[in-house]
mmCIF file of C-alpha atoms and ligand atoms in Angstrom:
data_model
loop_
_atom_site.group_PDB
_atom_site.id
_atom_site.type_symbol
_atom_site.label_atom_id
_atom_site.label_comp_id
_atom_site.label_asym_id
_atom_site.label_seq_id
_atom_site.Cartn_x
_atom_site.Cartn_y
_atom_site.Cartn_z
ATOM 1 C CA UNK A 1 -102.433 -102.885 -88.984
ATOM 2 C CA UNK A 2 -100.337 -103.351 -85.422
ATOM 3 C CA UNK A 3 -96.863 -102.080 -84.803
ATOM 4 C CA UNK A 4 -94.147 -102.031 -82.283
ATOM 5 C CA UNK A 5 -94.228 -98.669 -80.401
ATOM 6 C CA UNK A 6 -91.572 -97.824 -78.093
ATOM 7 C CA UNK A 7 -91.925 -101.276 -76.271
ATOM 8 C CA UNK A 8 -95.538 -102.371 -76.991
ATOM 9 C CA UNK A 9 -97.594 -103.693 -79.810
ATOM 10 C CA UNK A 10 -100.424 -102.009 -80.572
ATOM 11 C CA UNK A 11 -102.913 -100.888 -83.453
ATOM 12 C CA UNK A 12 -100.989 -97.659 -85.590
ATOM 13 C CA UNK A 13 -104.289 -95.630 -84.887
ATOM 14 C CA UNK A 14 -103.045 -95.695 -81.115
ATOM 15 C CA UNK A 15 -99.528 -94.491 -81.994
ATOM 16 C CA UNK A 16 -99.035 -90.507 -81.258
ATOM 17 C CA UNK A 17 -96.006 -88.885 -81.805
ATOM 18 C CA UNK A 18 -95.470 -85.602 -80.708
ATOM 19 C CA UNK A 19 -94.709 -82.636 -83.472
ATOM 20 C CA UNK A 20 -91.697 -82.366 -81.060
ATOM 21 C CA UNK A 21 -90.058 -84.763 -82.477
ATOM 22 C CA UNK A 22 -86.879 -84.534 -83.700
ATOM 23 C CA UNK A 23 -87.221 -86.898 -86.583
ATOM 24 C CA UNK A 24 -90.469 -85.011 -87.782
ATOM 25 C CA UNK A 25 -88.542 -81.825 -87.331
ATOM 26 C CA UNK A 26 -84.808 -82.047 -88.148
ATOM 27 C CA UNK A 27 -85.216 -85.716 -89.995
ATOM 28 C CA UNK A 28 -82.849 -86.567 -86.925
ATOM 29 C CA UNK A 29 -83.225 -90.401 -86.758
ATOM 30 C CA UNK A 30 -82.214 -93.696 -88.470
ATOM 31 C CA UNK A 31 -83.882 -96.704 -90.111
ATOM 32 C CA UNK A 32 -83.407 -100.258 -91.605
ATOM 33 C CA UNK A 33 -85.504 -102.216 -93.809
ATOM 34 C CA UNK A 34 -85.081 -106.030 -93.734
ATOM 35 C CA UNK A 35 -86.600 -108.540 -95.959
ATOM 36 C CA UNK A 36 -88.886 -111.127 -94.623
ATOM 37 C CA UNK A 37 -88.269 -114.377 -96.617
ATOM 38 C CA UNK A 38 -91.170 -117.336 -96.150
ATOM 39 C CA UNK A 39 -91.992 -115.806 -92.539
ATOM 40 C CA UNK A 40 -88.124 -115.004 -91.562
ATOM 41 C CA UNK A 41 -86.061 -112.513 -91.536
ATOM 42 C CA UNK A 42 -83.135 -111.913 -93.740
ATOM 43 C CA UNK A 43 -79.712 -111.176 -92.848
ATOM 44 C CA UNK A 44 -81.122 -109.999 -89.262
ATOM 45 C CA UNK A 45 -77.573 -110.177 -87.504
ATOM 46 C CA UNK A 46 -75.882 -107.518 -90.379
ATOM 47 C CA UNK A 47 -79.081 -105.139 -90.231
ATOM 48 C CA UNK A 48 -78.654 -105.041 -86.173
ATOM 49 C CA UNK A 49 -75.543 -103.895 -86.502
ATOM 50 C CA UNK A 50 -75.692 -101.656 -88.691
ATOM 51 C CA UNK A 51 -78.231 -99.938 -86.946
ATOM 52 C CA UNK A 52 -76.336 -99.919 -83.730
ATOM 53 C CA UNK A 53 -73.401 -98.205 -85.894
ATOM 54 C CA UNK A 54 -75.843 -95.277 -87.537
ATOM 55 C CA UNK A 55 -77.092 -94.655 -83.541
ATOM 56 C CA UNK A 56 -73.144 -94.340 -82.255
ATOM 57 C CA UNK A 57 -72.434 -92.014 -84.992
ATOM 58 C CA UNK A 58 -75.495 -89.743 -84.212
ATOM 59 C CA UNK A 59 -75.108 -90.448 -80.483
ATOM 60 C CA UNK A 60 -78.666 -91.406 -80.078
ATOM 61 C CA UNK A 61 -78.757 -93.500 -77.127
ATOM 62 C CA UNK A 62 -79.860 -95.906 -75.516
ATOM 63 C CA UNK A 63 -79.671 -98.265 -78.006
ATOM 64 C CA UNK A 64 -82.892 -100.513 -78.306
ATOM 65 C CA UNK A 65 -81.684 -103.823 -77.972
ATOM 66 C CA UNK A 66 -82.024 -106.096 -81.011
ATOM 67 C CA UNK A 67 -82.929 -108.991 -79.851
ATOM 68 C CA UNK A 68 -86.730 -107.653 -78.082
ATOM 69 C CA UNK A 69 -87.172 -106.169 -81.352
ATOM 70 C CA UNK A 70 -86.069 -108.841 -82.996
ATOM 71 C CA UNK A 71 -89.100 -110.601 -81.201
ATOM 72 C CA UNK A 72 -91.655 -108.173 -81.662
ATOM 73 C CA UNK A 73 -91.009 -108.015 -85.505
ATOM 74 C CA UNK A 74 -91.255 -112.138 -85.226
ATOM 75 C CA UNK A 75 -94.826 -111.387 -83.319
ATOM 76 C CA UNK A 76 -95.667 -108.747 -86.041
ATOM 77 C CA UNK A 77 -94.832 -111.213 -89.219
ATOM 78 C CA UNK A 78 -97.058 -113.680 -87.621
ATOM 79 C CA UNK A 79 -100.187 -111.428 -86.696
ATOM 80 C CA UNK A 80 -100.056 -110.012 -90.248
ATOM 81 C CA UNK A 81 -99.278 -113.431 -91.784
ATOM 82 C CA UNK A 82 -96.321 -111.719 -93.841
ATOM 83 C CA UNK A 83 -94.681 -114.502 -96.217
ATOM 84 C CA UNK A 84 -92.638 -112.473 -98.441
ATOM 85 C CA UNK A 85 -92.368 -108.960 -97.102
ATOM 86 C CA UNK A 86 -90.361 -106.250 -95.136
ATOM 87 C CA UNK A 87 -90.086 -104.847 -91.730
ATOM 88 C CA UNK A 88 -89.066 -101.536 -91.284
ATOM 89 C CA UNK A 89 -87.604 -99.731 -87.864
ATOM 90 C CA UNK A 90 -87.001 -96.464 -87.239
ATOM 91 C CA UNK A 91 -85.370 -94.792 -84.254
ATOM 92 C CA UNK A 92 -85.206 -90.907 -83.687
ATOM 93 C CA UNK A 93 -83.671 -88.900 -81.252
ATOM 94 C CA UNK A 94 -87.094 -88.290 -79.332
ATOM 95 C CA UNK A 95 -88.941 -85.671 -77.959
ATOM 96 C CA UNK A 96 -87.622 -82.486 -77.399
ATOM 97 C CA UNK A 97 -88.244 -78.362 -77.257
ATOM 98 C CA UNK A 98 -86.318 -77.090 -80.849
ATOM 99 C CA UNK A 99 -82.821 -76.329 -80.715
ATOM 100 C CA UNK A 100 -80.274 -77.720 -83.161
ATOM 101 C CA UNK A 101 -78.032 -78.878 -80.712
ATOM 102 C CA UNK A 102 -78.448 -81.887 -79.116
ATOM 103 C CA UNK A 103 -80.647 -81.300 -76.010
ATOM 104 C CA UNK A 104 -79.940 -81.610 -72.757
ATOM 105 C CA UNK A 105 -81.226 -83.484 -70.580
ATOM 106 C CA UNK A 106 -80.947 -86.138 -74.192
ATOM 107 C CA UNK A 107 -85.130 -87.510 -74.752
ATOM 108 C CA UNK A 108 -85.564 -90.805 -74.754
ATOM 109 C CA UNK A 109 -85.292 -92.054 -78.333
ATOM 110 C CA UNK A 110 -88.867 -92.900 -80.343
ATOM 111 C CA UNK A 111 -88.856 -96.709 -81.122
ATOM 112 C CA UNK A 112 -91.301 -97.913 -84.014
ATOM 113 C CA UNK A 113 -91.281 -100.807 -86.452
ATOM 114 C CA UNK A 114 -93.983 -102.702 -88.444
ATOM 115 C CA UNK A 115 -93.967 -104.999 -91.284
ATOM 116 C CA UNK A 116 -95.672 -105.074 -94.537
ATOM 117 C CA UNK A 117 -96.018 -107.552 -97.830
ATOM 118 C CA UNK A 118 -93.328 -106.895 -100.341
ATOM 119 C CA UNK A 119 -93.701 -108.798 -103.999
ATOM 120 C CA UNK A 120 -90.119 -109.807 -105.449
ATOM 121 C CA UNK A 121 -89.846 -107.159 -107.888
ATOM 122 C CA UNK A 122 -89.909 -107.873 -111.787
ATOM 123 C CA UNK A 123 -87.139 -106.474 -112.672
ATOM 124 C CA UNK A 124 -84.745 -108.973 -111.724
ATOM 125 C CA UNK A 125 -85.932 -110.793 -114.383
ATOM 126 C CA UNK A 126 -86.461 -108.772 -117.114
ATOM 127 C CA UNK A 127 -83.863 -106.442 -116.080
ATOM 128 C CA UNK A 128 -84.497 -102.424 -115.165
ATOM 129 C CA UNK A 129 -83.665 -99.295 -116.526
ATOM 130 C CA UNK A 130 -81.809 -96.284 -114.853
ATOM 131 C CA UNK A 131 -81.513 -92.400 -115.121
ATOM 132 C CA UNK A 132 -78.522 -90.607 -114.005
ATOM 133 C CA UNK A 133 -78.802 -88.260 -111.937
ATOM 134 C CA UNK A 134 -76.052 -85.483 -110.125
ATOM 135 C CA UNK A 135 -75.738 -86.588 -106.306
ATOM 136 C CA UNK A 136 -76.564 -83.770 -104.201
ATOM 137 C CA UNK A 137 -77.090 -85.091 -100.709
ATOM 138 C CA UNK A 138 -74.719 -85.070 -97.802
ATOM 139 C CA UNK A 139 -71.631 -86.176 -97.139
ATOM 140 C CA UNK A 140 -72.474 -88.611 -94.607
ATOM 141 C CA UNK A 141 -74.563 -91.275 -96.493
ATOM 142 C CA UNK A 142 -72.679 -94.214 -94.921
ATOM 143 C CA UNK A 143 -75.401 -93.540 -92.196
ATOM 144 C CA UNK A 144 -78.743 -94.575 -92.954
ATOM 145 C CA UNK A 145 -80.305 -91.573 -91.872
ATOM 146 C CA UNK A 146 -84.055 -90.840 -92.591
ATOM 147 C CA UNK A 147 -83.147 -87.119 -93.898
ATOM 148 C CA UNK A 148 -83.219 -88.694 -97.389
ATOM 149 C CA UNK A 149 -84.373 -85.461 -99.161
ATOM 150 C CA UNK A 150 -81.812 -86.201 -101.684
ATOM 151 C CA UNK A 151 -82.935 -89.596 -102.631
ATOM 152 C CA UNK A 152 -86.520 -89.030 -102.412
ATOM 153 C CA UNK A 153 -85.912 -86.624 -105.469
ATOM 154 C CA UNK A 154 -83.511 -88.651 -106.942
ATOM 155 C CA UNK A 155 -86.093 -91.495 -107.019
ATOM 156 C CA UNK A 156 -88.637 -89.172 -108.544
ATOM 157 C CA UNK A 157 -86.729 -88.052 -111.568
ATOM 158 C CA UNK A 158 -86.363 -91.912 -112.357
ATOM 159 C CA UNK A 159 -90.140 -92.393 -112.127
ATOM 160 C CA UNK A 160 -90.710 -89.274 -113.920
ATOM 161 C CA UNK A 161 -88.770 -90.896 -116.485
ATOM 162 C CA UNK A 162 -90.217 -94.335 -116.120
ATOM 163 C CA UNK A 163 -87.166 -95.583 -114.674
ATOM 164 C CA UNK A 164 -87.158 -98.236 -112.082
ATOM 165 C CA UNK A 165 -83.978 -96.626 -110.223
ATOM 166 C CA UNK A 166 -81.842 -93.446 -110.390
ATOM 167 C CA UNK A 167 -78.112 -94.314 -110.693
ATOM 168 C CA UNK A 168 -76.072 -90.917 -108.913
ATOM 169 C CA UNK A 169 -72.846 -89.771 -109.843
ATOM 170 C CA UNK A 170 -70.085 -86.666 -107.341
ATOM 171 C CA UNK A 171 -68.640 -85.311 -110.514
ATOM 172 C CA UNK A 172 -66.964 -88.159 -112.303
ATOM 173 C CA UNK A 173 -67.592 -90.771 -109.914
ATOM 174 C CA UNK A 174 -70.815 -92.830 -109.959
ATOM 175 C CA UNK A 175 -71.574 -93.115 -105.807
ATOM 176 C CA UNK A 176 -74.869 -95.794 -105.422
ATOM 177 C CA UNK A 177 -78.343 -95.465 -106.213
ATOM 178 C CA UNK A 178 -81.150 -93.848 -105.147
ATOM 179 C CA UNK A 179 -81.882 -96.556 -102.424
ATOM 180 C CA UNK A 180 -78.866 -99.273 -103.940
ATOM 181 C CA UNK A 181 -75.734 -99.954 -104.275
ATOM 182 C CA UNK A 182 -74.307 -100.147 -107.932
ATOM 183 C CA UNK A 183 -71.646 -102.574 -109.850
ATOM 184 C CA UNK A 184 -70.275 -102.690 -113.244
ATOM 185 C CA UNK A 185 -68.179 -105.222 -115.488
ATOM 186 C CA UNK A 186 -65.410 -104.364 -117.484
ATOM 187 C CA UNK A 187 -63.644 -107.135 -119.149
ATOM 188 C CA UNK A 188 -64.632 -109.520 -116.564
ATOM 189 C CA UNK A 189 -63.789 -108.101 -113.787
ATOM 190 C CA UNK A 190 -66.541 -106.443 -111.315
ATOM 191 C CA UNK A 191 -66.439 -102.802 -109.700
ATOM 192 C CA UNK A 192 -68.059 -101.265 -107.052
ATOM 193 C CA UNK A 193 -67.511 -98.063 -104.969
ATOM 194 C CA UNK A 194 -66.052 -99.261 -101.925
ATOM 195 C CA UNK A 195 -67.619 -98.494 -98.234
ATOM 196 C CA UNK A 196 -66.463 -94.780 -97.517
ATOM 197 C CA UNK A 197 -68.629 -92.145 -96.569
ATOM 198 C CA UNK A 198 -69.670 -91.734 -100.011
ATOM 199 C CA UNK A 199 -72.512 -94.856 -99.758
ATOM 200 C CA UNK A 200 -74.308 -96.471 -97.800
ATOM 201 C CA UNK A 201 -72.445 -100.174 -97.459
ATOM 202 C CA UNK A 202 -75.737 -102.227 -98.126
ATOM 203 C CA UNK A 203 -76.018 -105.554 -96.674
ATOM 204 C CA UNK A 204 -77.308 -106.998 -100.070
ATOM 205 C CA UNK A 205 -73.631 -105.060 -101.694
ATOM 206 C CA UNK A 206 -71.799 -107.221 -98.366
ATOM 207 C CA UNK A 207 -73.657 -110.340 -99.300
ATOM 208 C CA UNK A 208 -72.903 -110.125 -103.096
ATOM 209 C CA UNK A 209 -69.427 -109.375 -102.903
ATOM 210 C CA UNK A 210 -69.278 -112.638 -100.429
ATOM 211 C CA UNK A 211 -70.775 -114.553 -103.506
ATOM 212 C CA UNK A 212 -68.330 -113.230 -105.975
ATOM 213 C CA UNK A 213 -65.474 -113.790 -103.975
ATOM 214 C CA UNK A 214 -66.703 -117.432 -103.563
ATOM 215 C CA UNK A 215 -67.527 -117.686 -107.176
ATOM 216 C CA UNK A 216 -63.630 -116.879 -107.529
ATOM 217 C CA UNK A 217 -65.381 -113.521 -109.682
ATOM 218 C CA UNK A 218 -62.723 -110.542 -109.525
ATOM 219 C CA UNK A 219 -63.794 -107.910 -107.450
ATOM 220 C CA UNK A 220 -62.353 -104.557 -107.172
ATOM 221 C CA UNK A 221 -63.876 -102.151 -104.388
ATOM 222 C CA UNK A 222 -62.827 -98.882 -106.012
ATOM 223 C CA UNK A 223 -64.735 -95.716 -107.054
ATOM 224 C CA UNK A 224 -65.412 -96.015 -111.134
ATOM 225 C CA UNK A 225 -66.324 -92.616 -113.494
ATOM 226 C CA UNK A 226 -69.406 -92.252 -115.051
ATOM 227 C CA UNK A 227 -67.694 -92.716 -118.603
ATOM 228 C CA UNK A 228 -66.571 -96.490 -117.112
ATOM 229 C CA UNK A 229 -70.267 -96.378 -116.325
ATOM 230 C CA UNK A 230 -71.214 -95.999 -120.024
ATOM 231 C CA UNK A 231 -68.103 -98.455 -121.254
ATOM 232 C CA UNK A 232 -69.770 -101.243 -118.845
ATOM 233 C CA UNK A 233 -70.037 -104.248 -120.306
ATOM 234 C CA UNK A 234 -72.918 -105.248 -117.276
ATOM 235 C CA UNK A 235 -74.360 -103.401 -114.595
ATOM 236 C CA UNK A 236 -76.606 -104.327 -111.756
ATOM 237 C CA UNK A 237 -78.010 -102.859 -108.448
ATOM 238 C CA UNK A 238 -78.492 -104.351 -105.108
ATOM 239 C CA UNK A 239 -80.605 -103.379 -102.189
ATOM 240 C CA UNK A 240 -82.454 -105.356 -99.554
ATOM 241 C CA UNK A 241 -85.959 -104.556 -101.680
ATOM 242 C CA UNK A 242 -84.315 -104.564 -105.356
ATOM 243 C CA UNK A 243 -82.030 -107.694 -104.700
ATOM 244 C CA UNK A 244 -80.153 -108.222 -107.048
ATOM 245 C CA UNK A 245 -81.199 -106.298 -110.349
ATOM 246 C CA UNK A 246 -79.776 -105.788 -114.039
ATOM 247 C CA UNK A 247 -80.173 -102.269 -115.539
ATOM 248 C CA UNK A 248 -80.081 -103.049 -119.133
ATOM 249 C CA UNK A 249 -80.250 -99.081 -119.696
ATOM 250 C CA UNK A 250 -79.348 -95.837 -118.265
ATOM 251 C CA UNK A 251 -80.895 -92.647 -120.073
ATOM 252 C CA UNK A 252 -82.877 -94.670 -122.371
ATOM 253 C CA UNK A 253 -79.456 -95.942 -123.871
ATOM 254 C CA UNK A 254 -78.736 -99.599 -123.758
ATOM 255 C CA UNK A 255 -75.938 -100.898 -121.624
ATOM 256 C CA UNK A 256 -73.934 -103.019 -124.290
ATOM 257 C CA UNK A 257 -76.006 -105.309 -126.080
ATOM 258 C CA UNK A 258 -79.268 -104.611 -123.835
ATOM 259 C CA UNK A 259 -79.141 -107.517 -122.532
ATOM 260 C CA UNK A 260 -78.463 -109.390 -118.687
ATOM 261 C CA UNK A 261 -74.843 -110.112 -118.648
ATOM 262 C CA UNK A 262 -73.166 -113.581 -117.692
ATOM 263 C CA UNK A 263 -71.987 -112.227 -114.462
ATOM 264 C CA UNK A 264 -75.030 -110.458 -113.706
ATOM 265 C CA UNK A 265 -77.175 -113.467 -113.653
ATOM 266 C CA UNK A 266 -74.479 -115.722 -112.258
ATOM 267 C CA UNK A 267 -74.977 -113.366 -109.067
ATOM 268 C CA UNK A 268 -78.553 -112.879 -109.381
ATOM 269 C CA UNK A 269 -78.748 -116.415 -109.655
ATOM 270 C CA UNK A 270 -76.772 -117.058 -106.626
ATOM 271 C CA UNK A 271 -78.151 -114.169 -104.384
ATOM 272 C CA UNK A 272 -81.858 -116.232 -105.251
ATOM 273 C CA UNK A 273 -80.837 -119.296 -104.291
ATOM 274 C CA UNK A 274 -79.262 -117.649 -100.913
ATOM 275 C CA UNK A 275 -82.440 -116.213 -100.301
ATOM 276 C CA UNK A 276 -84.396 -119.111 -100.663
ATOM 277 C CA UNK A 277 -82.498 -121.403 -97.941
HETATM 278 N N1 PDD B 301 -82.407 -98.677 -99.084
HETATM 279 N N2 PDD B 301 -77.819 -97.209 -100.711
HETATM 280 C C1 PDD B 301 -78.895 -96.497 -100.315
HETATM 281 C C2 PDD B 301 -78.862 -95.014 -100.447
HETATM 282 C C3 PDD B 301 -80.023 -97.160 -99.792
HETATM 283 O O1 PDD B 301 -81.071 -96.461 -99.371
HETATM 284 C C4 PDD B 301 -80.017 -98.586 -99.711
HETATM 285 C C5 PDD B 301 -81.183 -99.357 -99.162
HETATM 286 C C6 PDD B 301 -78.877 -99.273 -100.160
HETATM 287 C C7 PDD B 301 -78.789 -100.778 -100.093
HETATM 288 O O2 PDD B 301 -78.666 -101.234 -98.767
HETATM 289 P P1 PDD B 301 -79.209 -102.668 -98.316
HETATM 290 O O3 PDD B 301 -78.617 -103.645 -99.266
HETATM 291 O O4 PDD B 301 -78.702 -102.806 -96.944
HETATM 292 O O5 PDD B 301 -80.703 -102.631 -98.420
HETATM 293 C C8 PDD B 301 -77.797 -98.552 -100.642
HETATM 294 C C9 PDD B 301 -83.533 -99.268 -98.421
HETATM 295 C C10 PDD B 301 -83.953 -100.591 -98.986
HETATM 296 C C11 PDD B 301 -84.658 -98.261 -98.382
HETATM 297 O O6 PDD B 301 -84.357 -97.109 -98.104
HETATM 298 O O7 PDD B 301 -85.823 -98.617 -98.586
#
């Protein structure tokens, strides 16, 4: 396997990265994950700059520039032969002696991205099923950090429970998922949280709300309780990996009837056939 290293492509083998770093010590660093779709990538524009935004707010800098990674991610999808798949990039604050302040002189930040084959998952068909789970991670999740200590074991108490996703509530309010955004319908009309602090504003949860605006589908960006959770008469995830994806049950109880709403696959439906242009 090759991947972009700080500038170069080159076999992961040859990549060393100092114990120094920050991301390896303080998790002090950022990521995106883009799909690949038939040898492209998806919704490249949004990704870049989001990724610029998570940098600014950290104050990790220079930025790498999008477009000569852009390029060597277009090298790496062709050397692999990726058709459907995902690149990932990461970018920490570098190498540096440990303090917890940001040091001084500021390291040059640690560029790396590769790509890999990702299958569409199944579960947008036959629709997936959730735990709930108390969200105990920081209060700065709009920025996709890689300190995600809180999702990892949010993620692991819906595998444990042979759930595809874990669906995380602050008290009353449901937040997102594990690595997704979540929506609910209630009496036709569709909620979601809306982009505070509080989530991470997915590009896939941009994108969807686009559709349902365009499919003249009420949407209401406002935070919804866990007991509107349970009353929902649909509910679906998005993320770049998950797409779009129906949870037909939380906690082993079914969501209404059990089965993938009308809205759920209208937007399903539509995100697909976005994809596929
Ligand atoms: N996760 N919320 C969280 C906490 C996430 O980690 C993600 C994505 C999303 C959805 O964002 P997007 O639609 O831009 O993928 C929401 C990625 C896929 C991951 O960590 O692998």
């Amino acid at each position: 396997m090759r991947v972009y290293w700080n500038g170069s492509i080159k076999p992961l083998e040859d990549v060393r990265i100092s114990p120094l770093d920050r991301g390896y010590l303080f998790g002090d660093g950022v990521y995106e994950v883009i799909r690949i779709y038939g040898g492209r990538l998806f919704a490249a524009e949004r990704h870049w700059a989001r990724l610029a935004r998570s940098l600014r707010e950290l104050s990790i800098a220079p930025e790498p520039e999008a477009e000569g990674l852009e390029q060597a991610i277009m090298t790496l999808i062709h050397e692999e032969g990726i058709h459907d798949g995902i690149a990932y990039v990461q970018v920490t604050r570098g190498e540096a002696p440990r303090t917890h302040a940001f040091p001084n002189p500021a390291p040059w930040p640690n560029v790396l991205a590769y790509v890999q084959p990702y299958p569409r998952p199944e579960a947008i068909m036959r629709g997936g099923r959730a735990v709930l789970v108390p969200d105990i991670r920081w209060h700065r999740v709009d920025i996709k950090t890689v300190n995600l200590l809180g999702n990892v074991l949010a993620k692991q108490r819906a595998q444990e429970a042979g759930a595809d996703e874990a669906i995380l509530h602050r008290g009353e309010i449901v937040t997102e998922g594990s690595a997704s955004n979540v929506f609910i319908v209630r009496g036709g009309i569709v909620f979601t949280h809306p982009a505070t602090t509080a989530i991470l504003n997915g590009i896939t949860r941009q994108l969807v709300l686009e559709l349902l605006q365009a499919q003249g589908v009420p949407v209401v960006e406002r935070p919804f309780t866990v007991e509107a959770l349970w009353a929902a008469d649909e509910v679906w995830i998005t993320s770049t990996t998950a797409e779009v994806t129906p949870i037909v049950e939380i906690d082993r109880v079914p969501i209404a009837s059990g089965r993938i709403g009308p809205v759920t696959s209208l937007v399903r439906d539509a995100f697909m056939a976005a994809v596929a242009r």
